[in-house]
């Protein structure tokens, strides 16, 4: 369909007519980009090497923008370097993206994936569009998420806080990377209760949905309390 179908509505900022986005294809690509860099390398490089014009169209599209958000969060060594062309295009065109709700979500993901110096560059680019951002709900939510007022009033304090947060994230990433996933010994069986049935943990997992460890529920990376949540993708046309 033209411009990716009717999904470009007012909330997400209507994309240009040249972009065609399939619902199923975009969801598959989004899921692929959540895999570690070693498994998603080809897909990530393909997305990040898009020319600026279609990339910016994608950033304003309600479905394609989710693919870019996933690309900005792809884990694994090498992913950050692969994202550099994408990050540069988004930072240098921030003023064009703030008018779109989808574009603001992409900018938020770009900010999270950037080192402190690049985050400052993005905030400096957004400063020129501050009045426009404050005039919309999604723009205000983006400014709060990025702690723009703190940056504007106390840039040194803001930078120190961001660097501490980055060091903490890096420490956790190294900790988890150093611990291999636990695997059951060959030939071992699942622990069972005295009556021959499943143990207490297994019974509770089935009866109550597994609790926090077994529920499989994922918490999306939303902004601060009170900020609007990422809208769901539009339903496919009947």
Coordinates of N, CA and C in Angstrom, one line a residue:
X1 N 0.8 -1.2 0.0 CA 0.0 0.0 0.0 C 0.9 1.2 0.0
X2 N 0.3 2.4 -0.3 CA 1.1 3.6 -0.4 C 1.4 4.0 1.0
X3 N 2.7 4.4 1.2 CA 3.2 4.9 2.5 C 3.0 4.0 3.6
X4 N 3.0 2.6 3.3 CA 2.9 1.7 4.4 C 1.5 1.5 4.9
X5 N 0.5 1.9 4.0 CA -0.9 1.7 4.4 C -1.4 2.8 5.3
X6 N -2.5 2.6 6.0 CA -3.2 3.6 6.8 C -2.5 3.8 8.1
X7 N -1.5 3.1 8.4 CA -0.9 3.1 9.7 C -0.2 4.4 10.0
X8 N 0.0 5.3 9.0 CA 0.8 6.5 9.3 C 0.0 7.5 10.0
X9 N -1.1 7.4 10.4 CA -2.1 8.3 11.1 C -1.5 9.5 11.7
X10 N -2.4 10.3 12.3 CA -1.9 11.6 12.9 C -1.0 11.4 14.1
X11 N -1.2 10.3 14.9 CA -0.4 10.1 16.1 C 1.0 9.8 15.8
X12 N 1.3 9.0 14.7 CA 2.7 8.7 14.4 C 3.3 9.5 13.4
X13 N 2.6 10.5 12.8 CA 3.2 11.3 11.8 C 3.2 10.6 10.5
X14 N 2.4 11.0 9.5 CA 2.3 10.3 8.2 C 3.6 10.2 7.5
X15 N 4.0 9.0 7.1 CA 5.2 8.9 6.3 C 5.1 9.3 4.9
X16 N 6.1 9.5 4.2 CA 6.1 9.8 2.8 C 5.5 8.6 2.0
X17 N 5.0 8.9 0.8 CA 4.4 7.9 0.0 C 5.3 6.8 -0.5
X18 N 6.6 7.0 -0.4 CA 7.5 6.0 -1.0 C 7.8 4.8 -0.1
X19 N 7.4 4.8 1.2 CA 7.7 3.8 2.1 C 6.6 2.8 2.2
X20 N 6.9 1.5 1.9 CA 6.0 0.4 2.0 C 6.4 -0.5 3.1
X21 N 5.6 -0.7 4.1 CA 6.0 -1.6 5.3 C 4.9 -2.6 5.5
X22 N 5.4 -3.9 5.5 CA 4.5 -5.0 5.8 C 4.4 -5.3 7.2
X23 N 3.2 -5.6 7.7 CA 3.0 -5.8 9.1 C 3.8 -7.1 9.6
X24 N 3.6 -8.2 8.9 CA 4.3 -9.4 9.3 C 5.8 -9.3 9.2
X25 N 6.2 -8.7 8.0 CA 7.7 -8.6 7.8 C 8.4 -7.7 8.8
X26 N 7.7 -6.6 9.2 CA 8.3 -5.7 10.2 C 8.4 -6.4 11.6
X27 N 7.4 -7.2 11.9 CA 7.4 -7.9 13.2 C 8.5 -9.0 13.3
X28 N 8.7 -9.7 12.1 CA 9.7 -10.7 12.1 C 11.1 -10.0 12.2
X29 N 11.3 -8.9 11.5 CA 12.6 -8.2 11.6 C 12.8 -7.7 13.0
X30 N 11.8 -7.1 13.6 CA 11.9 -6.6 15.0 C 12.3 -7.7 15.9
X31 N 11.7 -8.9 15.8 CA 12.1 -10.0 16.7 C 13.5 -10.5 16.4
X32 N 13.9 -10.5 15.2 CA 15.3 -10.9 14.8 C 16.3 -10.0 15.4
X33 N 16.0 -8.7 15.5 CA 17.0 -7.8 16.0 C 17.1 -7.8 17.5
X34 N 16.2 -8.5 18.2 CA 16.4 -8.7 19.6 C 17.4 -9.8 20.0
X35 N 17.8 -10.5 19.0 CA 18.8 -11.6 19.2 C 20.2 -11.0 19.4
X36 N 21.1 -11.6 20.0 CA 22.5 -11.1 20.1 C 23.1 -10.8 18.7
X37 N 24.1 -9.9 18.7 CA 24.7 -9.5 17.5 C 25.2 -10.6 16.6
X38 N 25.8 -11.6 17.2 CA 26.3 -12.7 16.5 C 25.2 -13.4 15.6
X39 N 24.0 -13.4 16.1 CA 22.9 -14.0 15.3 C 22.2 -13.0 14.4
X40 N 22.2 -11.8 14.7 CA 21.4 -10.8 14.0 C 22.3 -9.8 13.2
X41 N 23.6 -10.2 13.0 CA 24.5 -9.2 12.4 C 24.1 -8.8 11.0
X42 N 23.7 -9.7 10.2 CA 23.3 -9.3 8.8 C 22.1 -8.3 8.8
X43 N 21.1 -8.7 9.6 CA 19.9 -7.8 9.7 C 20.2 -6.4 10.2
X44 N 21.1 -6.4 11.3 CA 21.4 -5.1 11.9 C 22.2 -4.2 10.9
X45 N 23.1 -4.8 10.2 CA 23.9 -4.0 9.2 C 23.0 -3.5 8.1
X46 N 22.1 -4.3 7.7 CA 21.1 -3.9 6.6 C 20.3 -2.7 7.0
X47 N 19.8 -2.8 8.3 CA 18.9 -1.7 8.8 C 19.8 -0.4 8.9
X48 N 21.0 -0.5 9.6 CA 21.8 0.6 9.9 C 22.5 1.3 8.7
X49 N 22.5 0.6 7.6 CA 23.1 1.1 6.4 C 22.1 1.8 5.4
X50 N 20.9 1.9 5.9 CA 19.9 2.6 5.0 C 20.3 4.0 4.7
X51 N 20.0 4.5 3.5 CA 20.3 5.9 3.3 C 19.4 6.8 4.1
X52 N 19.8 8.1 4.4 CA 19.0 8.9 5.3 C 17.5 9.1 5.0
X53 N 17.2 9.2 3.7 CA 15.8 9.5 3.4 C 14.9 8.4 3.8
X54 N 15.1 7.1 3.3 CA 14.2 6.1 3.8 C 14.3 5.8 5.3
X55 N 15.5 6.0 5.9 CA 15.6 5.8 7.3 C 14.8 6.7 8.1
X56 N 14.7 8.0 7.7 CA 13.9 9.0 8.4 C 12.4 8.7 8.2
X57 N 12.1 8.2 7.0 CA 10.7 7.8 6.8 C 10.3 6.6 7.7
X58 N 11.2 5.7 7.8 CA 11.0 4.6 8.7 C 10.8 5.0 10.2
X59 N 11.6 6.0 10.6 CA 11.6 6.5 12.0 C 10.3 7.1 12.3
X60 N 9.6 7.6 11.3 CA 8.3 8.3 11.5 C 7.1 7.3 11.3
X61 N 7.4 6.1 10.9 CA 6.3 5.1 10.6 C 6.0 4.3 11.8
X62 N 4.7 4.1 12.1 CA 4.3 3.4 13.4 C 4.8 2.0 13.5
X63 N 5.0 1.3 12.3 CA 5.6 -0.1 12.4 C 7.1 -0.1 12.2
X64 N 7.5 0.6 11.2 CA 9.0 0.6 10.9 C 9.8 1.2 12.0
X65 N 9.2 2.1 12.7 CA 10.0 2.8 13.8 C 10.3 1.7 14.9
X66 N 9.4 0.7 15.1 CA 9.7 -0.3 16.0 C 10.9 -1.2 15.6
X67 N 11.1 -1.3 14.4 CA 12.3 -2.1 13.9 C 13.6 -1.3 14.2
X68 N 13.5 0.0 14.1 CA 14.7 0.9 14.4 C 14.9 0.8 15.9
X69 N 13.9 0.9 16.7 CA 14.1 0.8 18.2 C 14.7 -0.5 18.5
X70 N 14.3 -1.6 17.9 CA 14.9 -2.9 18.2 C 16.4 -2.9 17.8
X71 N 16.7 -2.3 16.6 CA 18.1 -2.2 16.2 C 19.0 -1.4 17.1
X72 N 18.4 -0.4 17.8 CA 19.1 0.4 18.7 C 19.3 -0.3 20.1
X73 N 18.7 -1.5 20.2 CA 18.8 -2.2 21.5 C 19.4 -3.6 21.3
X74 N 19.8 -3.9 20.0 CA 20.4 -5.2 19.8 C 21.7 -5.4 20.7
X75 N 21.7 -6.5 21.5 CA 22.8 -6.7 22.4 C 24.0 -7.4 21.7
X76 N 25.1 -7.4 22.4 CA 26.3 -8.1 22.0 C 27.4 -7.2 21.5
X77 N 28.6 -7.7 21.6 CA 29.8 -7.0 21.2 C 29.8 -6.8 19.7
X78 N 30.0 -5.6 19.3 CA 30.0 -5.3 17.9 C 28.7 -4.5 17.4
X79 N 27.7 -4.7 18.2 CA 26.4 -4.0 17.8 C 26.5 -2.5 17.9
X80 N 27.2 -2.0 18.9 CA 27.3 -0.5 19.1 C 28.0 0.1 17.9
X81 N 29.1 -0.6 17.4 CA 29.8 0.0 16.2 C 29.0 -0.1 15.0
X82 N 28.2 -1.2 14.8 CA 27.3 -1.3 13.7 C 26.3 -0.2 13.6
X83 N 25.9 0.3 14.8 CA 24.8 1.2 14.9 C 25.2 2.7 14.6
X84 N 26.5 2.9 14.5 CA 27.0 4.3 14.5 C 26.4 5.1 13.3
X85 N 26.3 4.5 12.1 CA 25.7 5.3 11.0 C 24.2 5.6 11.3
X86 N 23.5 4.7 11.9 CA 22.1 5.0 12.3 C 22.0 6.1 13.3
X87 N 22.9 6.0 14.3 CA 22.9 7.0 15.4 C 23.2 8.4 14.8
X88 N 24.2 8.5 14.0 CA 24.5 9.8 13.4 C 23.4 10.4 12.6
X89 N 22.7 9.6 11.8 CA 21.6 10.1 11.0 C 20.5 10.6 11.9
X90 N 20.2 9.8 13.0 CA 19.1 10.2 13.9 C 19.5 11.5 14.6
X91 N 20.7 11.6 15.1 CA 21.1 12.8 15.8 C 21.1 14.1 14.9
X92 N 21.6 13.9 13.7 CA 21.6 15.1 12.8 C 20.3 15.5 12.3
X93 N 19.3 14.6 12.4 CA 17.9 15.0 11.9 C 16.9 15.0 13.0
X94 N 17.3 15.2 14.2 CA 16.4 15.1 15.4 C 15.3 16.1 15.3
X95 N 15.5 17.3 14.7 CA 14.5 18.3 14.6 C 13.4 17.9 13.7
X96 N 13.7 17.0 12.7 CA 12.6 16.5 11.8 C 11.8 15.4 12.5
X97 N 12.4 14.7 13.5 CA 11.7 13.5 14.1 C 10.8 13.9 15.2
X98 N 11.1 15.1 15.9 CA 10.3 15.5 17.1 C 8.9 15.8 16.8
X99 N 8.5 16.0 15.5 CA 7.1 16.3 15.2 C 6.3 15.0 15.1
X100 N 6.9 13.9 15.2 CA 6.2 12.6 15.1 C 6.3 11.8 16.4
X101 N 5.2 11.2 16.8 CA 5.2 10.4 18.0 C 6.2 9.3 17.9
X102 N 6.1 8.6 16.8 CA 7.0 7.4 16.5 C 8.4 7.9 16.5
X103 N 8.7 9.1 15.9 CA 10.0 9.6 15.9 C 10.6 9.9 17.3
X104 N 9.7 10.4 18.2 CA 10.2 10.6 19.5 C 10.6 9.3 20.3
X105 N 9.9 8.3 20.0 CA 10.3 7.0 20.6 C 11.6 6.5 20.1
X106 N 11.8 6.7 18.8 CA 13.1 6.3 18.2 C 14.2 7.1 18.8
X107 N 14.0 8.4 19.0 CA 15.0 9.3 19.6 C 15.3 8.9 21.0
X108 N 14.3 8.4 21.7 CA 14.5 8.0 23.1 C 15.4 6.7 23.1
X109 N 15.2 5.8 22.2 CA 16.0 4.6 22.1 C 17.4 4.9 21.6
X110 N 17.5 5.9 20.7 CA 18.9 6.3 20.3 C 19.7 6.9 21.5
X111 N 19.0 7.7 22.3 CA 19.6 8.3 23.5 C 20.1 7.2 24.4
X112 N 19.3 6.2 24.7 CA 19.6 5.1 25.6 C 20.8 4.3 25.1
X113 N 21.0 4.2 23.8 CA 22.0 3.4 23.2 C 23.3 4.2 23.0
X114 N 23.4 5.4 23.4 CA 24.5 6.3 23.2 C 25.4 6.5 24.4
X115 N 26.7 6.7 24.2 CA 27.6 7.1 25.3 C 27.2 8.6 25.7
X116 N 27.7 9.0 26.8 CA 27.4 10.3 27.4 C 27.6 11.4 26.4
X117 N 28.8 11.4 25.8 CA 29.1 12.5 24.8 C 28.1 12.6 23.7
X118 N 27.7 11.5 23.2 CA 26.7 11.5 22.1 C 25.3 11.9 22.6
X119 N 25.0 11.5 23.9 CA 23.7 11.9 24.5 C 23.7 13.5 24.6
X120 N 24.8 14.1 25.0 CA 24.8 15.5 25.0 C 24.6 16.1 23.6
X121 N 25.2 15.5 22.6 CA 25.0 16.0 21.3 C 23.5 16.0 20.8
X122 N 22.9 14.9 21.2 CA 21.5 14.8 20.9 C 20.6 15.8 21.6
X123 N 20.9 16.0 22.9 CA 20.2 17.0 23.7 C 20.4 18.4 23.1
X124 N 21.6 18.7 22.7 CA 21.9 20.0 22.1 C 21.1 20.2 20.8
X125 N 21.0 19.1 20.0 CA 20.2 19.2 18.8 C 18.7 19.4 19.1
X126 N 18.2 18.8 20.2 CA 16.8 19.0 20.6 C 16.5 20.3 21.2
X127 N 17.5 21.0 21.7 CA 17.3 22.3 22.3 C 16.7 23.3 21.3
X128 N 17.1 23.2 20.1 CA 16.5 24.1 19.1 C 15.1 23.9 18.8
X129 N 14.6 22.7 19.2 CA 13.1 22.4 19.0 C 12.4 22.3 20.3
X130 N 12.9 22.9 21.4 CA 12.3 22.7 22.7 C 10.9 23.2 22.7
X131 N 10.6 24.4 22.2 CA 9.3 24.9 22.2 C 8.3 24.0 21.5
X132 N 8.7 23.4 20.4 CA 7.8 22.5 19.6 C 7.6 21.2 20.4
X133 N 8.6 20.7 21.1 CA 8.5 19.5 21.9 C 7.5 19.8 23.1
X134 N 7.6 20.9 23.7 CA 6.8 21.2 24.9 C 5.3 21.4 24.5
X135 N 5.1 21.6 23.2 CA 3.7 21.8 22.7 C 3.0 20.5 22.4
X136 N 3.6 19.3 22.6 CA 3.0 18.1 22.4 C 3.1 17.1 23.5
X137 N 2.2 16.2 23.7 CA 2.3 15.2 24.8 C 3.6 14.4 24.6
X138 N 3.8 13.8 23.4 CA 4.9 13.0 23.2 C 6.2 13.7 23.3
X139 N 6.2 15.0 22.9 CA 7.4 15.8 23.1 C 7.8 16.1 24.5
X140 N 6.8 16.4 25.3 CA 7.0 16.6 26.8 C 7.5 15.3 27.4
X141 N 7.0 14.2 27.0 CA 7.4 12.9 27.6 C 8.8 12.6 27.3
X142 N 9.3 12.9 26.0 CA 10.6 12.7 25.6 C 11.6 13.6 26.4
X143 N 11.2 14.8 26.6 CA 12.1 15.7 27.4 C 12.3 15.2 28.9
X144 N 11.2 14.7 29.4 CA 11.3 14.2 30.8 C 12.1 13.0 30.8
X145 N 11.9 12.1 29.9 CA 12.7 10.9 29.8 C 14.2 11.1 29.7
X146 N 14.6 12.1 29.0 CA 16.0 12.5 28.7 C 16.6 13.4 29.8
X147 N 15.7 13.8 30.8 CA 16.1 14.7 31.8 C 16.7 16.0 31.2
X148 N 15.9 16.5 30.3 CA 16.4 17.7 29.5 C 16.5 18.9 30.5
X149 N 15.6 19.1 31.4 CA 15.6 20.3 32.2 C 16.9 20.3 33.1
X150 N 17.2 19.1 33.6 CA 18.5 18.9 34.4 C 19.7 19.3 33.6
X151 N 19.7 18.8 32.3 CA 20.8 19.0 31.4 C 20.9 20.5 31.2
X152 N 19.8 21.2 31.0 CA 19.8 22.6 30.6 C 20.2 23.5 31.8
X153 N 19.8 23.1 33.0 CA 20.2 23.9 34.2 C 21.5 23.6 34.8
X154 N 21.9 22.3 34.8 CA 23.1 21.8 35.4 C 23.8 20.8 34.5
X155 N 24.4 21.2 33.4 CA 25.0 20.2 32.5 C 26.1 19.4 33.1
X156 N 26.9 19.9 34.0 CA 27.9 19.2 34.6 C 27.4 18.1 35.5
X157 N 26.4 18.4 36.3 CA 25.7 17.4 37.2 C 25.1 16.4 36.4
X158 N 24.4 16.8 35.3 CA 23.7 15.8 34.4 C 24.7 14.8 33.8
X159 N 25.9 15.3 33.3 CA 26.9 14.4 32.7 C 27.4 13.5 33.7
X160 N 27.7 13.9 35.0 CA 28.2 13.0 36.0 C 27.2 11.9 36.3
X161 N 25.9 12.3 36.4 CA 24.9 11.3 36.7 C 24.8 10.3 35.5
X162 N 24.9 10.7 34.3 CA 24.8 9.8 33.2 C 26.0 8.8 33.1
X163 N 27.1 9.4 33.5 CA 28.3 8.5 33.5 C 28.3 7.5 34.6
X164 N 27.7 7.8 35.7 CA 27.6 6.8 36.8 C 26.6 5.8 36.4
X165 N 25.5 6.2 35.8 CA 24.5 5.2 35.3 C 25.1 4.3 34.2
X166 N 25.9 4.8 33.4 CA 26.6 4.0 32.3 C 27.5 3.0 32.9
X167 N 28.3 3.4 33.9 CA 29.3 2.5 34.5 C 28.5 1.4 35.2
X168 N 27.4 1.7 35.8 CA 26.6 0.6 36.5 C 26.0 -0.4 35.5
X169 N 25.5 0.2 34.3 CA 25.0 -0.7 33.3 C 26.2 -1.6 32.7
X170 N 27.3 -1.0 32.5 CA 28.5 -1.8 32.0 C 28.9 -2.9 33.0
X171 N 28.9 -2.6 34.3 CA 29.2 -3.6 35.3 C 28.3 -4.8 35.3
X172 N 27.0 -4.5 35.2 CA 26.0 -5.5 35.2 C 26.2 -6.4 33.9
X173 N 26.4 -5.7 32.8 CA 26.6 -6.4 31.5 C 27.8 -7.4 31.6
X174 N 28.9 -6.9 32.2 CA 30.1 -7.8 32.3 C 29.8 -8.9 33.3
X175 N 29.1 -8.6 34.3 CA 28.8 -9.7 35.3 C 28.0 -10.8 34.7
X176 N 26.9 -10.4 33.9 CA 26.1 -11.5 33.3 C 26.8 -12.2 32.2
X177 N 27.7 -11.4 31.5 CA 28.4 -12.1 30.4 C 29.4 -13.1 30.9
X178 N 29.9 -12.9 32.1 CA 30.9 -13.8 32.7 C 30.3 -15.0 33.3
X179 N 29.0 -15.1 33.5 CA 28.4 -16.2 34.1 C 27.7 -17.1 33.0
X180 N 28.2 -18.2 32.6 CA 27.5 -19.1 31.6 C 26.2 -19.6 32.1
X181 N 25.3 -19.8 31.2 CA 24.0 -20.3 31.6 C 24.1 -21.7 32.2
X182 N 23.4 -21.9 33.3 CA 23.4 -23.2 34.0 C 22.7 -24.2 33.2
X183 N 23.4 -25.4 33.0 CA 22.8 -26.5 32.3 C 22.7 -27.7 33.1
X184 N 21.6 -28.4 33.0 CA 21.5 -29.7 33.9 C 22.5 -30.7 33.4
X185 N 23.0 -31.5 34.4 CA 23.9 -32.5 34.0 C 23.3 -33.6 33.2
X186 N 24.1 -34.2 32.3 CA 23.6 -35.2 31.4 C 23.0 -36.4 32.2
X187 N 21.8 -36.7 31.8 CA 21.1 -37.9 32.5 C 20.3 -37.5 33.7
X188 N 20.4 -36.2 34.2 CA 19.7 -35.8 35.4 C 18.2 -35.6 35.0
X189 N 17.4 -35.8 36.0 CA 15.9 -35.7 35.8 C 15.5 -34.5 36.7
X190 N 14.3 -34.0 36.3 CA 13.7 -32.9 37.1 C 13.4 -33.4 38.5
X191 N 13.7 -32.6 39.5 CA 13.4 -32.9 40.8 C 11.9 -33.1 41.0
X192 N 11.5 -34.2 41.7 CA 10.1 -34.5 41.9 C 9.8 -34.5 43.4
X193 N 8.5 -34.3 43.7 CA 8.1 -34.3 45.1 C 8.1 -35.7 45.7
X194 N 7.8 -35.8 47.0 CA 7.8 -37.1 47.6 C 6.7 -38.0 47.1
X195 N 5.6 -37.4 46.6 CA 4.5 -38.3 46.1 C 4.7 -38.7 44.7
X196 N 5.9 -38.4 44.1 CA 6.1 -38.8 42.7 C 5.7 -37.8 41.7
X197 N 5.0 -36.7 42.2 CA 4.6 -35.6 41.3 C 5.7 -34.6 41.2
X198 N 5.4 -33.5 40.7 CA 6.3 -32.4 40.5 C 6.6 -31.7 41.9
X199 N 7.8 -31.2 42.0 CA 8.1 -30.5 43.2 C 7.3 -29.2 43.4
X200 N 7.5 -28.6 44.6 CA 6.6 -27.4 44.9 C 6.8 -26.3 43.9
X201 N 8.0 -26.0 43.4 CA 8.2 -25.0 42.5 C 7.5 -25.2 41.2
X202 N 7.5 -26.5 40.7 CA 6.9 -26.8 39.4 C 5.4 -26.7 39.6
X203 N 4.8 -27.2 40.7 CA 3.4 -27.1 40.9 C 2.9 -25.7 40.9
X204 N 3.7 -24.8 41.6 CA 3.3 -23.4 41.7 C 3.4 -22.7 40.4
X205 N 4.4 -23.1 39.6 CA 4.6 -22.5 38.3 C 3.4 -22.8 37.4
X206 N 2.8 -24.0 37.5 CA 1.7 -24.3 36.6 C 0.4 -23.7 37.1
X207 N 0.2 -23.8 38.5 CA -1.0 -23.3 39.1 C -1.2 -21.8 39.0
X208 N -0.1 -21.1 39.3 CA -0.2 -19.7 39.4 C 0.5 -18.9 38.3
X209 N 0.8 -19.5 37.2 CA 1.4 -18.8 36.1 C 2.9 -18.7 36.3
X210 N 3.5 -19.3 37.3 CA 5.0 -19.4 37.4 C 5.6 -18.3 38.2
X211 N 4.9 -17.3 38.7 CA 5.5 -16.2 39.5 C 6.3 -15.4 38.6
X212 N 7.2 -14.6 39.2 CA 8.0 -13.6 38.4 C 9.0 -14.3 37.6
X213 N 9.5 -15.5 38.0 CA 10.6 -16.1 37.2 C 10.0 -16.9 36.1
X214 N 8.8 -17.5 36.3 CA 8.3 -18.4 35.2 C 7.2 -17.8 34.4
X215 N 6.8 -16.6 34.7 CA 5.7 -16.0 33.9 C 6.0 -15.7 32.5
X216 N 7.3 -15.3 32.2 CA 7.7 -15.0 30.9 C 7.3 -13.5 30.5
X217 N 6.7 -12.8 31.5 CA 6.3 -11.5 31.2 C 7.5 -10.5 31.0
X218 N 7.4 -9.7 30.1 CA 8.4 -8.7 29.9 C 7.9 -7.3 30.2
X219 N 8.8 -6.5 30.8 CA 8.4 -5.1 31.1 C 9.1 -4.2 30.0
X220 N 8.3 -3.5 29.2 CA 8.8 -2.7 28.2 C 9.6 -1.5 28.8
X221 N 10.6 -1.0 28.1 CA 11.4 0.1 28.7 C 10.7 1.4 28.5
X222 N 9.7 1.7 29.4 CA 9.0 3.0 29.4 C 9.8 4.1 30.0
X223 N 9.3 5.3 29.8 CA 9.9 6.4 30.4 C 9.5 6.6 31.9
X224 N 9.6 7.8 32.5 CA 9.3 8.0 33.9 C 7.8 7.8 34.2
X225 N 7.4 7.6 35.4 CA 6.0 7.4 35.8 C 5.2 8.6 35.3
X226 N 4.1 8.2 34.6 CA 3.2 9.2 34.1 C 3.4 9.5 32.6
X227 N 4.5 9.0 32.0 CA 4.8 9.2 30.6 C 3.9 8.2 29.8
X228 N 3.4 8.6 28.6 CA 2.6 7.7 27.8 C 3.4 6.5 27.4
X229 N 2.7 5.3 27.4 CA 3.4 4.1 26.9 C 3.5 4.0 25.4
X230 N 4.4 3.2 25.0 CA 4.5 3.0 23.5 C 3.3 2.4 23.0
X231 N 2.6 3.0 22.0 CA 1.3 2.5 21.5 C 1.6 1.2 20.8
X232 N 0.6 0.3 20.8 CA 0.7 -1.0 20.1 C 0.6 -0.8 18.6
X233 N 1.1 -1.7 17.8 CA 1.1 -1.6 16.3 C -0.3 -1.7 15.8
X234 N -0.7 -1.0 14.8 CA -2.0 -1.0 14.2 C -2.4 -2.4 13.8
X235 N -3.7 -2.7 13.9 CA -4.2 -4.0 13.5 C -4.1 -4.1 12.0
X236 N -3.8 -5.3 11.4 CA -3.8 -5.4 9.9 C -5.2 -5.2 9.4
X237 N -5.3 -4.6 8.2 CA -6.6 -4.4 7.5 C -7.3 -5.7 7.3
X238 N -8.6 -5.7 7.5 CA -9.4 -6.9 7.4 C -9.7 -7.1 5.9

